[in-house]
Coordinates of C-alpha atoms in Angstrom, one line a residue:
Chain A
G548 CA 239.9 65.9 -94.5
E549 CA 240.4 62.5 -93.7
S550 CA 238.6 59.8 -95.9
V551 CA 238.0 56.4 -97.7
G552 CA 238.6 55.7 -101.2
L553 CA 238.2 52.8 -103.7
H554 CA 240.5 53.0 -106.9
L555 CA 238.4 51.5 -109.0
P556 CA 234.7 52.3 -109.6
T557 CA 233.2 49.3 -111.4
L558 CA 234.6 46.1 -111.6
S559 CA 233.0 43.0 -113.9
V560 CA 234.1 39.5 -114.1
Q561 CA 233.4 36.0 -114.8
E562 CA 231.1 33.6 -113.0
G563 CA 234.0 31.4 -111.3
D564 CA 236.7 33.8 -111.0
N565 CA 238.2 35.8 -108.8
S566 CA 237.8 39.4 -107.4
I567 CA 239.8 42.0 -105.9
I568 CA 238.6 44.9 -104.6
N569 CA 240.6 47.7 -103.2
C570 CA 240.3 50.6 -101.2
A571 CA 242.7 53.1 -99.7
Y572 CA 242.3 54.7 -96.4
S573 CA 243.7 58.4 -94.9
N574 CA 243.6 58.1 -91.0
S575 CA 246.2 56.4 -89.9
A576 CA 244.1 56.2 -86.0
S577 CA 242.0 54.0 -87.7
D578 CA 242.0 50.9 -86.1
Y579 CA 238.8 48.7 -87.0
F580 CA 238.4 48.1 -90.5
I581 CA 235.3 46.9 -92.4
W582 CA 233.8 45.8 -95.4
Y583 CA 230.2 45.7 -96.6
K584 CA 228.1 44.6 -99.6
Q585 CA 225.1 46.9 -100.6
E586 CA 222.8 45.4 -103.2
S587 CA 219.8 47.7 -104.8
G588 CA 217.3 49.5 -102.4
K589 CA 218.8 47.6 -99.6
G590 CA 221.0 48.7 -96.5
P591 CA 224.2 47.5 -96.6
Q592 CA 225.4 44.4 -95.3
F593 CA 228.5 43.6 -92.8
I594 CA 230.7 40.7 -95.4
I595 CA 234.1 40.7 -93.1
D596 CA 236.3 43.0 -90.8
I597 CA 239.5 43.1 -89.6
R598 CA 241.7 45.1 -86.7
S599 CA 244.7 47.0 -87.5
N600 CA 246.7 44.3 -84.9
M601 CA 246.1 41.9 -88.2
D602 CA 247.2 41.8 -91.7
K603 CA 245.3 39.3 -93.7
R604 CA 241.7 37.4 -92.4
Q605 CA 239.5 34.9 -93.8
G606 CA 235.7 33.9 -93.8
Q607 CA 234.0 31.8 -96.6
R608 CA 234.8 32.9 -99.8
V609 CA 236.3 36.1 -98.8
T610 CA 239.7 37.5 -97.4
V611 CA 240.4 40.7 -96.7
L612 CA 243.9 42.3 -96.6
L613 CA 245.7 45.1 -94.6
N614 CA 248.6 46.8 -95.7
K615 CA 248.4 49.6 -92.5
T616 CA 252.4 50.4 -94.4
V617 CA 250.8 52.2 -97.3
K618 CA 247.4 52.0 -95.9
H619 CA 245.6 50.0 -98.0
L620 CA 242.7 47.5 -97.2
S621 CA 241.6 44.9 -100.0
L622 CA 239.1 42.0 -100.6
Q623 CA 239.3 38.9 -102.1
I624 CA 236.4 36.9 -103.5
A625 CA 237.4 33.4 -104.4
A626 CA 234.9 31.9 -107.0
T627 CA 232.7 34.9 -107.8
Q628 CA 228.7 34.2 -108.4
P629 CA 226.3 35.9 -109.5
G630 CA 224.7 36.6 -106.3
D631 CA 227.9 38.3 -105.5
S632 CA 226.9 41.6 -108.1
A633 CA 226.3 44.1 -105.2
V634 CA 228.4 47.8 -104.6
Y635 CA 231.0 47.1 -101.9
F636 CA 232.3 49.2 -99.7
C637 CA 236.0 50.0 -97.0
A638 CA 234.4 51.4 -94.1
E639 CA 237.0 52.7 -91.2
T640 CA 236.8 53.4 -87.8
P641 CA 238.9 55.0 -85.3
D642 CA 235.4 56.0 -83.1
K643 CA 232.8 55.8 -85.9
L644 CA 232.5 55.0 -89.2
I645 CA 233.6 56.4 -92.6
F646 CA 232.7 55.0 -95.7
G647 CA 234.2 55.6 -99.6
A648 CA 232.5 55.5 -102.2
G649 CA 232.3 51.9 -103.2
T650 CA 233.2 49.4 -106.2
R651 CA 229.9 48.5 -108.2
L652 CA 230.9 44.4 -108.2
A653 CA 229.1 42.7 -112.1
V654 CA 229.5 39.1 -112.3
H655 CA 228.7 37.7 -115.6
P656 CA 227.9 34.0 -116.3
Chain B
D802 CA 214.3 40.6 -83.0
T803 CA 214.8 41.7 -86.7
G804 CA 217.2 43.8 -86.9
V805 CA 217.1 47.1 -87.0
S806 CA 214.1 49.1 -88.3
Q807 CA 213.3 52.2 -89.8
D808 CA 210.0 53.8 -91.0
P809 CA 208.7 55.1 -93.0
R810 CA 210.5 52.9 -95.6
H811 CA 209.9 55.7 -98.5
K812 CA 208.9 59.0 -97.8
I813 CA 207.5 61.5 -100.4
T814 CA 207.1 65.2 -99.4
K815 CA 206.7 69.0 -101.3
R816 CA 209.9 71.3 -100.8
G817 CA 209.3 73.4 -97.9
Q818 CA 207.8 70.8 -95.6
N819 CA 209.0 69.2 -92.1
V820 CA 209.9 64.9 -91.9
T821 CA 210.3 62.7 -89.3
F822 CA 211.7 59.3 -89.8
R823 CA 212.1 57.0 -87.6
C824 CA 214.6 53.8 -86.2
D825 CA 214.7 51.5 -83.5
P826 CA 218.3 49.8 -83.7
I827 CA 218.6 46.2 -82.4
S828 CA 217.8 46.3 -78.3
E829 CA 220.7 46.3 -76.5
H830 CA 223.1 48.3 -78.8
N831 CA 224.3 51.2 -77.3
R832 CA 225.6 52.7 -80.2
L833 CA 223.5 54.7 -83.5
Y834 CA 224.4 55.9 -86.5
W835 CA 222.6 58.0 -89.1
Y836 CA 224.2 58.2 -92.5
R837 CA 223.3 59.9 -95.8
Q838 CA 223.3 58.5 -99.1
T839 CA 222.9 59.6 -102.5
L840 CA 222.5 57.2 -105.8
G841 CA 226.7 56.2 -107.1
Q842 CA 227.9 57.6 -103.2
G843 CA 228.9 55.6 -100.4
P844 CA 226.9 56.3 -97.2
E845 CA 227.7 59.8 -95.8
F846 CA 227.9 60.3 -91.8
L847 CA 225.6 62.8 -90.7
T848 CA 225.5 62.2 -86.8
Y849 CA 225.5 59.1 -83.8
F850 CA 224.4 58.6 -80.6
Q851 CA 226.3 56.4 -77.5
N852 CA 223.3 55.3 -75.1
E853 CA 221.2 58.9 -75.3
A854 CA 224.2 61.4 -75.9
Q855 CA 224.5 62.7 -79.5
L856 CA 228.8 62.6 -79.5
E857 CA 229.4 64.1 -82.9
K858 CA 227.4 66.0 -85.6
S859 CA 228.5 66.2 -89.0
R860 CA 229.6 69.8 -90.6
L861 CA 227.5 68.5 -93.7
L862 CA 224.5 68.2 -91.3
S863 CA 222.7 72.2 -91.5
D864 CA 220.3 74.0 -88.8
R865 CA 217.8 72.4 -90.3
F866 CA 218.3 68.8 -88.9
S867 CA 218.0 67.6 -85.6
A868 CA 218.5 64.0 -84.3
E869 CA 217.4 62.5 -81.0
R870 CA 217.8 59.4 -78.8
P871 CA 215.4 60.4 -75.4
K872 CA 215.7 57.2 -73.9
G873 CA 218.5 55.6 -75.5
S874 CA 217.1 53.0 -78.1
F875 CA 214.9 54.6 -80.5
S876 CA 216.2 57.3 -82.4
T877 CA 214.3 60.2 -84.8
L878 CA 215.6 62.3 -87.6
E879 CA 214.4 65.4 -88.6
I880 CA 214.6 67.9 -91.3
Q881 CA 212.8 70.8 -91.4
R882 CA 211.6 73.1 -94.5
T883 CA 213.3 70.4 -96.7
E884 CA 214.7 71.4 -100.1
Q885 CA 215.3 69.4 -103.4
G886 CA 218.8 68.4 -101.9
D887 CA 217.1 67.0 -99.2
S888 CA 216.5 63.5 -102.0
A889 CA 218.0 60.4 -100.8
M890 CA 218.4 57.4 -98.5
Y891 CA 218.9 58.3 -95.0
L892 CA 219.6 55.1 -93.9
C893 CA 220.2 54.1 -89.0
A894 CA 223.0 51.5 -88.1
S895 CA 223.3 50.0 -84.6
S896 CA 225.9 48.4 -82.9
P897 CA 226.7 46.9 -79.5
R898 CA 229.3 49.1 -78.1
T899 CA 231.7 51.4 -79.1
G900 CA 233.6 51.9 -82.8
D901 CA 235.5 48.6 -83.2
T902 CA 232.8 46.6 -84.0
E903 CA 230.1 45.9 -86.4
A904 CA 227.4 48.6 -87.5
F905 CA 224.0 46.8 -88.5
F906 CA 222.3 48.7 -91.0
G907 CA 218.1 48.8 -91.6
Q908 CA 216.9 49.5 -94.8
G909 CA 217.1 53.1 -94.8
T910 CA 213.6 55.7 -95.8
R911 CA 213.9 56.8 -99.0
L912 CA 212.8 60.7 -99.3
T913 CA 211.9 62.3 -102.5
V914 CA 211.5 65.9 -101.8
V915 CA 209.2 67.4 -105.2

């Protein structure tokens, strides 16, 4: 079936470094994508979104890149901080949100 | 309005019992989703509503699961004859309109079936 998946289950980075979290999607009909952050015991929290008519979108310290040719999505976090430690999910939607398994980001001082 | 609210936050029940969870979405949000999440996995889609209409129900959802949104505002998710495999976090989310907008999540209801 159609799914959203992630390339790396765990990513460890040093505080201050940049982080890149990758995601592959398979539904070519998806036209809207979201990155969520989830901390332990909490619901997912919106980080940034991007529509299929764009290939890049920037927020505060975060950038999302979309490559529709290879159905790939990435989240870049600049100057990663300990508070960024969490599990990150990409989600896609042509009509309902479908999530992947997530990448755990561990930030070390 | 403080966001999506779910009740209870935690529920422990014996196998075979029925449980019901409630979700109060953000006011005037037309769309409401239910997801299930187990440890180390992403949220798994269960069902969603557009106003009071249930638009889709996952094939993973057995007949023991039922969801309602009778007046297009709050929603309930009921699990009948619970099994240990039902133990999970049940998440509710709402969004202002159709799928191309951000969905806001509640804190979830953690169900433990013993």
